[in-house]
Amino acid sequence: MSETINREDLYLFQTGKARQAYLTFGCHYQKKTKTHRFTVWAPNAKSVSVVGDFNFWNPLAHPMKGDKDGIYTIEIEGLKKGDLYKYYVEGYDGICRYKSDPFAFYAECRPDTASKVWDFDDFKWSDKRFINQRKKRQAIDQPMSIYELHLGTWRMPQEEEREFYNYREIADMLIPYLQKMGYTHVELMPITEYPYDLSWGYQVTGYYGVTSRYGTPEDFNYMINELHKAGISVILDWVPAHFPRDEHGLAMFDGTHIYDHEDPRKGSQPDWGTLLFNYGKPEVQSFLISSAMFFADIYHVDGIRIDAVSAMLYLDFGKQEGEYVPNEDGTNINYEAVDFLRNLNEALRTTYEGFLTIAEESTAYPKVTSDIDDPDGLGFVYKWNMGYMHDSLYYMELDPLYRKDNHGAIIFSMDYAYSENYILPYSHDEVVHGKGSMINKMYGAYDEKFASLRTLYGFTIAHPGKKLLFMGGEFAQFVEWRDKEQLDWFLIDQYEMHDSFHEYVAKLNEIYKAHPAFYELDQDPAGFEWCLQRDADHSVVAFIRKSKRGRGRKQEQILCVCNFTPMEWDKYLIPLPKKSKLTKILDSSELDFGGDGDVSETKVSTKRVKVPSEGKATYQQCAQISLKPLSVVYYKIEEVEKKPRKTTAKKTETAKKVTKEVVEETKKAEPIKKAVQEKKPAPKSETSKKEDTKETTKTVTKEKEQPKKKVRKTRRTNKNKNQGVK
């Protein structure tokens, strides 16, 4: 950390350009003077002092010196790592408040709120190789299967005196689990310090400290380091949209609204009871951008997912008429927030190669994901596809009888799949507050629920876009997520169906990562082709996923077929673009996955089939498959190359050669012909001629009848023409 305060760094902070404000502000040990330097921004305060257990919380013991810009500083001797402290701020409004350090690296465990003296000199990283490979690992043409996790309730200690596991303990349990299940990334719900458990970390008071619920900063370092060594990337939920009104936090820090807006129509979020950041203040932009940079720099995280981006972008988000202030031109876009998001993405993506920024944005705001130099884009790498999540769950909650009338819900996502770089999330928000767990959202009785969820997950893995699943969904936990109890792990041990489903999700991740067709062209329409899009009557969809074309490598193609009804469609026809051989690589009806074992064909070859069309008949290659109830199957496609035909030129050349040989042979045979004619018997009678003619007519008639048999055979094949060929 910096030994002295650099005036240039202060200038960057005051102009919104700071990216490492944590090197200047907060508490830092000074090796030269063997003191701890405290620096805080409180521009409207009447006075500020440092209080703590080292001075018996006496406001008069260590007064800070402020400059004209409201930057207060002091150096204190004799402090040690772990000492508690706060700022005692006499505010502009005359009220004195004890405030936690906005830049504190560590704090007391709730309900206590004091900051702690801390540094990061003790931990030795060993993830350099992983960091160097991050750009390649996290490219958009690589697989991404994210496990969303709440640290406090994933697993909980059985001892009564312990509330939570330590970061290190969680790492040692979590890493082998993620490896077994085949996840590439883990996303942690907010671990920045927060006071209220039931906010799940989304109401932050400490933007530079990991929560003390699960251990120290070094413990968290250990967790990240070990995840990296295991090849697993780490994404943090990060919340720059709003903050709570807690007395010790950012609210009214110096007796004024330095972090939020003075006008409550701009500065409050009534739905959440929180305060909104004022992005128009350069110091606020510096504070927030430096927070995100801090976790990338100090903790080596690989990405952030920003919560509630819509609440940032729209002035009227969650507000009624009269509760917000529109722009002068009457629009509702928060242009200051747009500027902040662009600056944030540019800072992170240009400083850390391969770093991911992900937006939870629930509207159709344009160009959320874009290159950082796109003047019209926000610059995120990915966006959660909330539309896909809501539409697909709505569809699966329907009685299958009504799915044919709502077929658009399951196919509509492809109409906009390439408008952004998408992640397909089934997140924590969908399994709380009475919404039901993933398995309980599925329509039907016990077995049908599991079959439906297997089909949905199979469809999602094959659908363009990266993947995210909240914990518990991988073994079909029946109860909603409970934010005070651990997951129902006993289900896997005691119930075969849950254990089989658990294995199925692991198999899906294995297949997903093993086949480039599922991920290489997620953002390119060339990677997807519909085979059956509009067969609403059977509630069936079929499509092909394709990998990139490359030198020395065949393009991989995989057919995905989903039957969203509890009906079996026997001899169902799937049209394919070329003559092909299909080899099955996944069938959700397998016994090992909890199915009944009645599965679709293992190998299939396409046939040329007459298909309905306007005007004259057309023919197409089709695969005939027995589609099992509520199932998904994947087939690897191997196109059968046609034998090359002889060219017309070659045929003509051959014909000429044959003709020439025939002429020469004829000339040679002339003398023999004359001799034979002399010995030739008398002509047959007229009766014989008629019999010969009769026999010839019969032969011709039989030859003409042969194609008719083929036509009838084709008609029999077309009995199923209304099952799929649309």
XYZ file of C-alpha atoms in Angstrom:
726
model
C 0.000 0.000 0.000
C 1.100 3.606 -0.583
C 3.351 5.248 2.006
C 2.156 8.789 1.390
C -0.864 10.490 -0.089
C -0.251 11.474 -3.658
C -1.956 14.721 -4.696
C -2.407 13.324 -8.169
C -4.373 10.400 -6.708
C -6.596 12.847 -4.851
C -7.160 14.749 -8.086
C -8.225 11.524 -9.838
C -10.629 10.787 -6.984
C -12.178 14.235 -7.215
C -12.619 14.017 -10.993
C -14.155 10.535 -11.076
C -11.092 8.980 -12.714
C -9.660 7.066 -9.747
C -9.414 3.321 -10.166
C -7.415 2.526 -7.032
C -8.773 4.946 -4.464
C -8.320 2.217 -1.840
C -4.558 2.892 -1.967
C -5.169 6.411 -0.666
C -8.272 6.192 1.513
C -8.905 4.009 4.533
C -6.332 2.734 7.002
C -2.770 1.914 5.803
C 0.349 0.906 7.683
C 3.347 3.156 6.974
C 6.578 1.186 7.216
C 8.852 4.224 7.328
C 7.139 5.877 10.280
C 5.693 2.678 11.776
C 2.327 4.362 12.022
C -1.132 3.784 10.590
C -2.468 6.520 8.316
C -6.242 7.142 8.208
C -7.808 9.072 5.319
C -11.504 9.793 4.783
C -13.656 11.981 2.529
C -16.157 14.122 4.482
C -16.412 17.447 2.585
C -19.184 19.000 4.670
C -18.210 17.800 8.149
C -17.427 20.300 10.877
C -14.837 17.931 12.358
C -13.679 14.303 12.150
C -11.643 12.217 14.574
C -10.563 8.570 14.845
C -11.912 6.619 17.786
C -11.337 3.017 18.805
C -10.466 0.600 21.550
C -6.900 1.959 21.448
C -8.093 5.377 22.735
C -11.159 4.242 24.674
C -13.414 5.669 21.921
C -12.521 9.202 22.971
C -13.440 11.723 20.193
C -10.875 14.199 21.496
C -7.899 11.815 21.482
C -7.091 11.727 17.743
C -8.634 14.627 15.781
C -8.016 14.509 12.024
C -6.753 17.371 9.893
C -8.947 18.378 6.951
C -8.031 20.235 3.768
C -10.119 22.569 1.605
C -11.576 19.591 -0.328
C -12.801 17.822 2.778
C -10.079 15.135 2.832
C -9.269 14.331 6.485
C -5.995 12.615 7.481
C -4.110 11.481 10.591
C -1.252 9.083 11.449
C -1.445 7.107 14.707
C 1.318 5.107 16.387
C 1.092 1.856 18.298
C -1.809 0.212 16.463
C -1.873 -3.469 15.597
C -3.713 -5.620 13.099
C -7.268 -6.251 14.256
C -7.718 -3.106 16.355
C -11.244 -1.698 16.174
C -11.939 1.842 14.976
C -14.561 4.240 13.615
C -14.744 7.848 12.506
C -16.461 10.249 14.872
C -18.029 12.786 12.500
C -19.557 16.077 13.589
C -21.893 16.642 10.702
C -22.951 19.706 8.789
C -26.389 19.277 10.391
C -24.846 19.468 13.879
C -25.369 15.781 14.629
C -22.376 13.692 15.737
C -22.243 10.157 14.314
C -19.968 7.127 14.727
C -19.236 5.964 11.189
C -17.559 2.819 9.887
C -14.731 3.422 7.429
C -16.158 3.390 3.869
C -12.790 1.961 2.723
C -12.346 -0.557 5.572
C -10.800 -3.877 4.522
C -12.374 -5.793 7.379
C -15.015 -5.289 10.087
C -16.608 -6.804 13.136
C -19.171 -9.531 12.692
C -22.726 -8.280 12.863
C -24.479 -7.000 14.922
C -21.286 -5.103 15.813
C -20.218 -2.550 13.222
C -16.706 -1.257 13.951
C -13.999 -1.380 11.272
C -10.744 -3.252 11.857
C -7.137 -2.242 11.213
C -5.969 -4.679 8.508
C -3.394 -5.273 5.769
C -2.740 -7.925 3.107
C 0.929 -8.723 3.560
C 0.529 -12.236 4.962
C -0.974 -14.209 2.060
C 1.071 -15.792 -0.755
C -0.778 -16.450 -4.003
C -0.106 -19.450 -6.253
C -2.626 -18.911 -9.052
C -0.439 -17.070 -11.555
C -0.906 -19.714 -14.232
C -4.676 -19.521 -13.933
C -4.667 -15.711 -14.144
C -2.447 -15.837 -17.232
C -4.908 -18.208 -18.916
C -8.016 -16.270 -17.893
C -8.428 -14.409 -21.174
C -8.595 -17.692 -23.071
C -10.680 -19.505 -20.436
C -13.321 -16.794 -20.336
C -13.561 -16.006 -24.038
C -17.107 -16.008 -25.412
C -16.355 -19.126 -27.477
C -15.600 -21.167 -24.350
C -18.027 -23.147 -22.134
C -19.483 -21.434 -19.083
C -21.616 -23.350 -16.606
C -22.097 -21.278 -13.436
C -23.081 -22.576 -10.005
C -24.732 -19.747 -8.051
C -24.057 -20.071 -4.350
C -25.038 -18.515 -1.022
C -22.105 -19.245 1.260
C -24.067 -19.213 4.495
C -26.667 -21.831 3.568
C -24.934 -24.110 1.056
C -23.724 -26.186 3.983
C -23.988 -25.309 7.680
C -22.163 -26.698 10.735
C -24.058 -29.176 12.864
C -22.617 -27.798 16.104
C -25.060 -25.502 17.882
C -22.381 -22.986 18.849
C -21.356 -22.424 15.209
C -23.407 -20.439 12.716
C -21.292 -20.688 9.593
C -18.363 -22.526 8.067
C -15.136 -20.619 7.464
C -14.117 -19.613 3.918
C -11.362 -22.243 4.079
C -13.718 -24.994 5.184
C -16.191 -24.080 2.478
C -13.419 -24.158 -0.141
C -12.311 -27.646 0.885
C -15.908 -28.956 0.576
C -16.967 -26.895 -2.424
C -14.087 -27.508 -4.831
C -14.418 -31.317 -5.131
C -18.171 -30.875 -5.452
C -17.860 -28.389 -8.306
C -15.347 -30.640 -10.042
C -17.607 -33.669 -9.698
C -20.584 -31.721 -11.059
C -18.597 -30.253 -13.940
C -19.110 -26.542 -13.288
C -16.669 -24.080 -14.820
C -17.573 -21.049 -12.667
C -18.955 -20.340 -9.234
C -20.931 -17.166 -8.549
C -21.073 -16.004 -4.944
C -24.011 -13.977 -3.721
C -22.631 -10.753 -2.190
C -19.758 -11.199 0.254
C -19.091 -7.480 0.735
C -19.883 -6.581 4.350
C -23.574 -6.118 5.147
C -25.504 -5.793 8.421
C -28.798 -7.597 7.754
C -28.742 -11.357 7.099
C -32.061 -11.418 5.265
C -30.834 -8.921 2.667
C -28.573 -11.805 1.492
C -25.781 -9.267 1.067
C -27.614 -6.970 -1.352
C -27.636 -4.050 1.120
C -23.945 -3.266 1.513
C -22.240 -1.125 4.131
C -18.638 -2.198 3.452
C -17.654 -1.914 -0.219
C -14.020 -2.915 0.390
C -14.325 -5.688 2.943
C -15.420 -9.323 2.732
C -18.012 -10.209 5.330
C -16.597 -11.419 8.627
C -19.383 -14.014 8.927
C -17.167 -16.578 7.211
C -13.683 -15.551 8.308
C -10.856 -13.131 7.540
C -9.673 -11.613 4.251
C -6.842 -14.170 4.230
C -9.373 -16.974 4.563
C -11.204 -15.582 1.556
C -7.897 -15.322 -0.328
C -7.334 -19.012 0.388
C -10.745 -19.852 -1.036
C -10.147 -17.954 -4.299
C -6.624 -19.311 -4.650
C -7.745 -22.924 -4.239
C -10.644 -22.487 -6.668
C -8.220 -21.135 -9.254
C -5.809 -24.008 -8.710
C -8.746 -26.336 -9.391
C -9.492 -24.496 -12.649
C -12.696 -22.825 -11.433
C -13.395 -19.137 -12.044
C -15.006 -16.918 -9.412
C -17.724 -14.327 -10.047
C -18.945 -11.997 -7.286
C -22.351 -10.390 -7.025
C -21.610 -6.676 -6.594
C -24.190 -4.006 -5.753
C -23.516 -0.419 -6.933
C -27.197 0.475 -7.335
C -28.202 1.289 -3.754
C -27.158 1.116 -0.097
C -28.989 0.860 3.253
C -29.848 3.665 5.639
C -27.982 2.120 8.615
C -26.545 4.734 10.958
C -22.965 3.433 10.742
C -22.923 3.261 6.938
C -22.726 5.715 4.034
C -26.049 7.441 4.686
C -25.652 11.095 5.801
C -21.952 10.413 6.267
C -20.933 14.019 6.996
C -24.399 15.287 7.842
C -25.236 15.659 4.139
C -26.053 13.414 1.187
C -22.537 12.973 -0.216
C -23.147 9.450 -1.605
C -26.835 9.735 -2.517
C -29.193 12.530 -3.676
C -30.634 15.158 -1.402
C -33.939 15.022 -3.288
C -35.654 11.780 -2.166
C -37.314 11.509 -5.588
C -33.834 10.899 -6.980
C -32.106 9.406 -3.968
C -34.425 6.753 -2.570
C -35.800 3.407 -3.708
C -39.204 3.009 -2.002
C -39.585 -0.710 -2.837
C -36.387 -1.607 -0.988
C -36.229 1.173 1.576
C -32.696 1.989 0.426
C -30.801 4.989 -0.959
C -29.620 5.368 -4.546
C -26.074 6.398 -5.415
C -25.556 9.807 -7.022
C -23.481 8.892 -10.110
C -23.293 12.548 -11.078
C -20.708 13.067 -8.326
C -17.207 12.194 -9.548
C -16.151 11.090 -6.054
C -18.988 8.540 -6.011
C -17.876 7.132 -9.359
C -14.295 6.892 -8.062
C -15.490 5.184 -4.871
C -17.528 2.536 -6.693
C -15.177 1.836 -9.595
C -12.273 1.474 -7.172
C -14.346 -1.013 -5.133
C -14.804 -3.305 -8.121
C -11.143 -2.897 -9.078
C -10.159 -3.737 -5.501
C -11.730 -7.197 -5.685
C -10.082 -7.883 -9.034
C -6.705 -6.651 -7.796
C -6.497 -7.741 -4.153
C -8.735 -10.839 -4.260
C -8.082 -12.015 -7.857
C -11.775 -12.505 -8.678
C -12.541 -13.218 -12.328
C -15.744 -11.281 -12.787
C -18.597 -9.362 -11.224
C -22.309 -9.664 -11.751
C -24.049 -6.339 -11.152
C -27.398 -6.575 -9.445
C -30.398 -4.389 -10.327
C -28.941 -2.639 -13.375
C -32.454 -1.608 -14.408
C -32.817 0.314 -11.140
C -29.715 2.244 -12.153
C -30.689 2.917 -15.758
C -34.235 4.203 -15.212
C -35.135 7.190 -13.076
C -38.654 5.831 -12.556
C -37.718 2.220 -11.778
C -40.070 0.953 -9.040
C -41.642 4.388 -8.666
C -45.047 5.863 -9.318
C -45.856 9.169 -11.002
C -44.579 12.010 -8.836
C -42.021 9.800 -7.060
C -39.247 10.559 -9.550
C -37.815 13.498 -11.484
C -37.709 12.985 -15.286
C -35.028 14.522 -17.478
C -35.598 17.978 -18.910
C -36.610 16.381 -22.211
C -39.162 14.212 -20.398
C -37.195 10.966 -20.750
C -36.563 8.515 -17.919
C -32.997 7.345 -18.635
C -30.432 8.042 -15.927
C -27.632 9.339 -18.152
C -25.263 9.696 -15.190
C -25.689 5.985 -14.428
C -25.070 5.155 -18.098
C -21.827 7.124 -17.922
C -20.819 5.318 -14.732
C -21.472 1.842 -16.185
C -19.431 2.620 -19.283
C -16.540 3.901 -17.165
C -16.747 0.871 -14.887
C -16.674 -1.645 -17.735
C -13.840 0.149 -19.460
C -11.750 0.211 -16.274
C -12.208 -3.473 -15.498
C -11.961 -4.883 -19.007
C -8.916 -2.873 -20.046
C -7.012 -3.484 -16.817
C -7.696 -7.202 -16.345
C -7.629 -9.335 -19.496
C -10.567 -11.720 -19.697
C -12.401 -10.129 -16.767
C -16.173 -10.689 -16.903
C -18.780 -8.026 -16.263
C -22.342 -9.322 -16.171
C -25.547 -7.289 -16.005
C -28.784 -8.354 -14.386
C -30.947 -6.139 -16.586
C -34.609 -7.036 -17.027
C -35.680 -4.649 -19.804
C -34.898 -4.301 -23.493
C -32.347 -1.523 -22.983
C -30.191 -1.648 -26.158
C -26.570 -2.760 -26.304
C -26.093 -3.741 -22.704
C -23.312 -6.013 -23.946
C -20.875 -4.404 -26.339
C -17.251 -3.642 -27.036
C -15.904 -1.106 -24.588
C -15.187 1.344 -27.401
C -18.777 1.261 -28.692
C -20.145 4.759 -27.921
C -23.722 3.460 -27.869
C -23.100 0.411 -25.686
C -22.780 -0.071 -21.936
C -19.768 -2.339 -22.340
C -20.825 -5.435 -20.389
C -19.517 -8.841 -21.483
C -22.748 -10.699 -20.669
C -26.345 -10.037 -19.758
C -28.719 -12.324 -17.881
C -31.514 -13.430 -20.216
C -34.435 -12.779 -17.895
C -36.930 -13.220 -20.740
C -35.752 -16.769 -21.403
C -35.986 -17.615 -17.721
C -39.538 -16.314 -17.309
C -40.870 -17.704 -20.615
C -39.425 -21.191 -20.189
C -40.650 -21.502 -16.596
C -44.099 -20.218 -17.550
C -44.248 -22.867 -20.280
C -43.194 -25.708 -17.978
C -45.729 -24.722 -15.317
C -48.579 -25.225 -17.817
C -50.642 -28.381 -18.113
C -49.177 -30.071 -21.244
C -52.652 -29.917 -22.802
C -52.280 -26.149 -23.052
C -48.652 -26.014 -24.131
C -49.566 -26.258 -27.814
C -51.451 -22.978 -27.450
C -48.412 -21.373 -25.806
C -45.714 -22.849 -28.034
C -44.233 -19.413 -28.613
C -43.066 -19.265 -24.996
C -40.507 -22.011 -25.592
C -39.237 -20.842 -29.004
C -39.467 -17.039 -28.761
C -36.026 -16.683 -27.167
C -34.392 -17.555 -30.490
C -35.946 -14.458 -32.078
C -33.580 -12.272 -30.037
C -30.865 -14.758 -28.980
C -28.121 -12.830 -30.776
C -29.121 -9.306 -29.766
C -26.862 -9.557 -26.681
C -24.299 -11.946 -25.218
C -26.595 -13.920 -22.945
C -26.388 -16.085 -19.844
C -29.448 -18.296 -19.271
C -30.130 -18.072 -15.512
C -32.236 -20.104 -13.139
C -31.210 -17.963 -10.186
C -32.025 -17.597 -6.490
C -34.708 -15.007 -7.296
C -36.847 -17.736 -8.888
C -36.908 -20.103 -5.903
C -37.942 -17.818 -3.019
C -40.932 -15.842 -1.751
C -43.566 -18.394 -2.702
C -42.386 -18.937 -6.282
C -41.641 -22.611 -5.617
C -38.496 -24.644 -6.188
C -37.451 -25.642 -9.692
C -38.888 -29.145 -9.330
C -42.144 -27.865 -7.840
C -42.638 -25.460 -10.735
C -42.997 -28.454 -13.060
C -46.529 -29.600 -13.832
C -47.734 -33.085 -12.933
C -47.214 -35.885 -10.449
C -43.886 -36.969 -8.939
C -42.357 -38.803 -11.931
C -43.669 -36.251 -14.425
C -42.085 -33.403 -12.467
C -38.664 -35.015 -12.648
C -39.072 -35.901 -16.334
C -40.157 -32.326 -17.093
C -37.200 -30.800 -15.245
C -34.778 -33.147 -17.013
C -36.259 -32.006 -20.311
C -36.041 -28.332 -19.401
C -32.414 -28.571 -18.271
C -31.520 -30.538 -21.406
C -33.173 -27.903 -23.568
C -31.315 -25.128 -21.710
C -27.888 -26.748 -22.070
C -28.418 -27.071 -25.831
C -29.902 -23.569 -26.232
C -27.461 -20.795 -27.284
C -26.132 -18.883 -24.273
C -24.026 -19.584 -21.200
C -25.654 -21.374 -18.238
C -26.381 -20.589 -14.575
C -28.137 -22.690 -11.942
C -28.758 -21.795 -8.302
C -27.709 -24.292 -5.643
C -30.267 -26.974 -4.833
C -31.598 -26.998 -8.367
C -28.970 -29.568 -9.338
C -30.585 -32.287 -7.195
C -34.192 -31.055 -7.448
C -34.713 -29.862 -3.889
C -38.472 -29.714 -3.286
C -38.598 -26.854 -0.795
C -37.819 -23.281 -1.752
C -34.442 -21.881 -0.809
C -34.485 -21.061 2.913
C -32.069 -18.293 3.851
C -31.527 -19.648 7.378
C -31.166 -23.392 6.712
C -28.773 -25.451 4.642
C -29.784 -27.316 1.498
C -31.565 -30.670 1.849
C -28.519 -32.801 1.083
C -30.178 -35.837 2.665
C -32.368 -36.132 -0.443
C -29.388 -37.367 -2.477
C -28.488 -39.991 0.124
C -31.981 -41.250 0.897
C -33.973 -40.951 -2.346
C -32.960 -42.648 -5.573
C -34.789 -40.172 -7.817
C -32.901 -37.182 -6.398
C -29.603 -39.056 -6.608
C -30.278 -39.983 -10.257
C -31.254 -36.421 -11.072
C -28.027 -35.217 -9.467
C -26.089 -37.556 -11.788
C -28.083 -36.272 -14.761
C -27.038 -32.642 -14.145
C -23.404 -33.739 -13.842
C -23.761 -35.593 -17.152
C -25.262 -32.530 -18.815
C -22.282 -30.415 -17.737
C -19.887 -33.126 -18.912
C -21.500 -33.306 -22.359
C -21.743 -29.522 -22.574
C -18.022 -29.031 -21.984
C -17.012 -31.968 -24.201
C -18.797 -30.758 -27.339
C -17.792 -27.392 -28.880
C -21.050 -27.360 -30.844
C -22.799 -26.366 -27.616
C -20.742 -23.245 -26.911
C -18.332 -22.089 -29.614
C -20.919 -20.177 -31.630
C -23.223 -19.042 -28.825
C -23.146 -15.491 -30.179
C -23.302 -16.400 -33.880
C -26.453 -17.445 -35.796
C -24.245 -19.834 -37.798
C -24.142 -22.064 -34.718
C -27.878 -22.815 -34.685
C -30.391 -24.244 -37.145
C -34.041 -25.077 -36.573
C -35.235 -28.493 -37.718
C -38.661 -28.226 -36.107
C -39.749 -24.887 -34.723
C -43.513 -24.744 -35.078
C -44.838 -28.211 -34.275
C -47.114 -26.858 -31.565
C -49.568 -29.761 -31.958
C -46.999 -32.204 -30.616
C -45.146 -29.659 -28.408
C -41.880 -30.797 -29.960
C -38.847 -28.724 -30.899
C -35.732 -29.888 -32.705
C -32.630 -27.960 -33.665
C -28.969 -28.406 -34.542
C -26.055 -26.820 -32.691
C -22.810 -26.383 -34.629
C -19.174 -25.756 -33.772
C -16.758 -23.517 -35.619
C -15.241 -24.666 -38.884
C -11.489 -25.068 -38.680
C -8.530 -26.356 -40.597
C -8.063 -30.058 -40.091
C -11.205 -30.273 -37.991
C -14.702 -31.218 -39.066
C -17.541 -29.019 -37.963
C -19.338 -30.757 -35.111
C -23.124 -30.887 -35.327
C -25.482 -32.076 -32.586
C -29.213 -32.560 -32.926
C -31.359 -31.756 -29.891
C -34.966 -32.995 -29.814
C -37.354 -32.145 -26.949
C -40.790 -33.628 -26.360
C -42.647 -31.423 -23.892
C -45.714 -33.663 -23.593
C -46.370 -36.877 -21.608
C -47.225 -38.590 -24.929
C -44.948 -40.878 -26.906
C -44.663 -39.983 -30.582
C -43.766 -43.181 -32.411
C -41.875 -42.973 -35.714
C -41.658 -39.220 -35.449
C -39.941 -37.570 -38.413
C -37.196 -34.988 -37.882
C -36.201 -33.186 -41.100
C -32.456 -32.694 -41.551
C -30.595 -30.654 -44.147
C -28.506 -33.559 -45.495
C -28.326 -37.334 -45.579
C -26.871 -38.268 -42.202
C -26.147 -40.932 -39.634
C -27.095 -40.105 -36.047
C -25.497 -41.472 -32.881
C -27.169 -40.779 -29.549
C -25.073 -39.104 -26.841
C -27.806 -38.315 -24.276
C -31.287 -39.581 -23.476
C -33.062 -38.173 -20.417
C -35.235 -41.312 -20.186
C -32.272 -43.502 -19.187
C -32.695 -45.456 -15.959
C -29.477 -43.948 -14.597
C -31.065 -40.489 -14.797
C -34.345 -41.470 -13.137
C -36.223 -42.293 -16.333
C -38.196 -45.479 -17.012
C -35.542 -46.957 -19.312
C -37.769 -46.813 -22.401
C -35.430 -44.829 -24.607
C -35.155 -43.547 -28.160
C -33.088 -45.292 -30.827
C -29.323 -45.391 -30.293
C -28.450 -45.043 -33.974
C -30.559 -43.592 -36.772
C -29.983 -43.077 -40.486
C -31.985 -40.517 -42.386
C -34.308 -41.459 -45.257
C -35.522 -39.494 -48.232
C -39.151 -38.700 -47.450
C -41.879 -36.907 -49.361
C -42.947 -33.855 -47.386
C -46.091 -31.700 -47.692
C -45.701 -28.530 -49.695
C -47.680 -26.219 -51.931
C -47.567 -27.204 -55.573
C -45.560 -30.247 -56.581
C -44.239 -32.672 -53.990
C -40.794 -32.174 -52.448
C -38.473 -34.630 -50.770
C -36.249 -34.221 -47.734
C -33.892 -36.245 -45.593
C -35.615 -37.173 -42.321
C -34.643 -39.083 -39.214
C -37.384 -41.331 -37.836
C -37.252 -41.406 -34.042
C -39.493 -42.722 -31.299
C -39.839 -39.713 -29.020
C -40.469 -40.747 -25.440
C -42.779 -38.779 -23.121
C -41.293 -35.642 -21.524
C -37.812 -36.301 -22.798
C -34.815 -34.738 -24.466
C -32.341 -36.560 -26.703
C -29.054 -35.428 -28.235
C -27.663 -37.026 -31.377
C -24.265 -36.442 -32.909
C -24.716 -35.907 -36.653
C -22.409 -37.447 -39.235
C -23.260 -36.300 -42.722
C -23.070 -39.002 -45.403
C -21.150 -37.779 -48.419
C -22.687 -38.498 -51.819
C -20.660 -40.471 -54.324
C -19.401 -38.155 -57.055
C -21.239 -38.548 -60.372
C -19.414 -38.908 -63.696
C -19.438 -35.644 -65.612
C -21.278 -35.223 -68.905
C -17.981 -34.662 -70.657
C -16.649 -38.022 -69.489
C -19.851 -39.746 -70.575
C -19.654 -38.158 -74.045
C -15.996 -39.150 -74.399
C -16.809 -42.719 -73.440
C -19.754 -42.808 -75.862
C -17.534 -41.609 -78.730
C -14.944 -44.244 -77.943
C -17.548 -47.009 -77.861
C -19.104 -45.814 -81.146
C -15.722 -45.830 -82.893
C -14.985 -49.347 -81.683
C -18.443 -50.537 -82.808
C -17.954 -49.098 -86.319
C -14.586 -50.813 -86.696
C -15.984 -54.121 -85.470
C -18.913 -53.762 -87.869
C -16.585 -53.344 -90.841
C -14.649 -56.423 -89.831
C -17.882 -58.403 -89.448
C -19.333 -57.557 -92.923
C -17.981 -60.685 -94.701
C -19.133 -62.932 -91.886
C -22.582 -61.327 -91.941
C -23.008 -62.103 -95.646
C -22.053 -65.720 -95.124
C -24.504 -66.060 -92.249
C -27.288 -64.492 -94.290
C -26.774 -67.087 -97.026
C -27.292 -69.915 -94.516
C -30.191 -68.096 -92.633
C -33.452 -70.133 -92.364
C -36.738 -68.986 -93.761
C -38.715 -66.206 -91.887
C -41.185 -67.192 -89.152
C -44.900 -67.185 -89.812
C -47.176 -64.275 -88.961
C -48.466 -66.197 -85.919
C -44.955 -66.407 -84.483
C -44.516 -62.680 -84.947
C -47.735 -61.995 -82.960
C -46.589 -64.252 -80.089
C -43.244 -62.469 -79.981
C -45.024 -59.145 -79.864
C -47.248 -60.448 -77.021
C -44.240 -61.511 -74.917
C -42.525 -58.157 -75.527
C -45.665 -56.291 -74.424
C -45.839 -58.324 -71.176
C -42.213 -57.540 -70.348
C -42.678 -53.825 -70.942
C -45.831 -53.842 -68.836
C -43.976 -55.458 -65.874
C -41.149 -52.967 -66.127
C -43.631 -50.105 -66.059
C -45.266 -51.512 -62.927
C -42.032 -51.466 -60.785
C -41.994 -47.705 -60.009
C -45.584 -47.985 -58.797
C -44.435 -50.267 -55.983
C -41.860 -47.676 -54.914
C -44.527 -44.997 -54.904
C -46.727 -47.089 -52.647
C -43.771 -47.683 -50.337
C -43.210 -43.948 -50.160
C -46.838 -43.413 -49.278
C -46.565 -45.893 -46.389
C -43.551 -43.993 -45.106
C -45.621 -40.826 -45.213
C -48.183 -42.063 -42.721
C -46.324 -39.973 -40.182
C -46.030 -36.951 -42.405
C -48.030 -34.825 -39.964
C -45.707 -35.722 -37.064
C -42.926 -33.239 -37.389
C -42.399 -32.470 -41.019
C -43.796 -28.968 -41.075
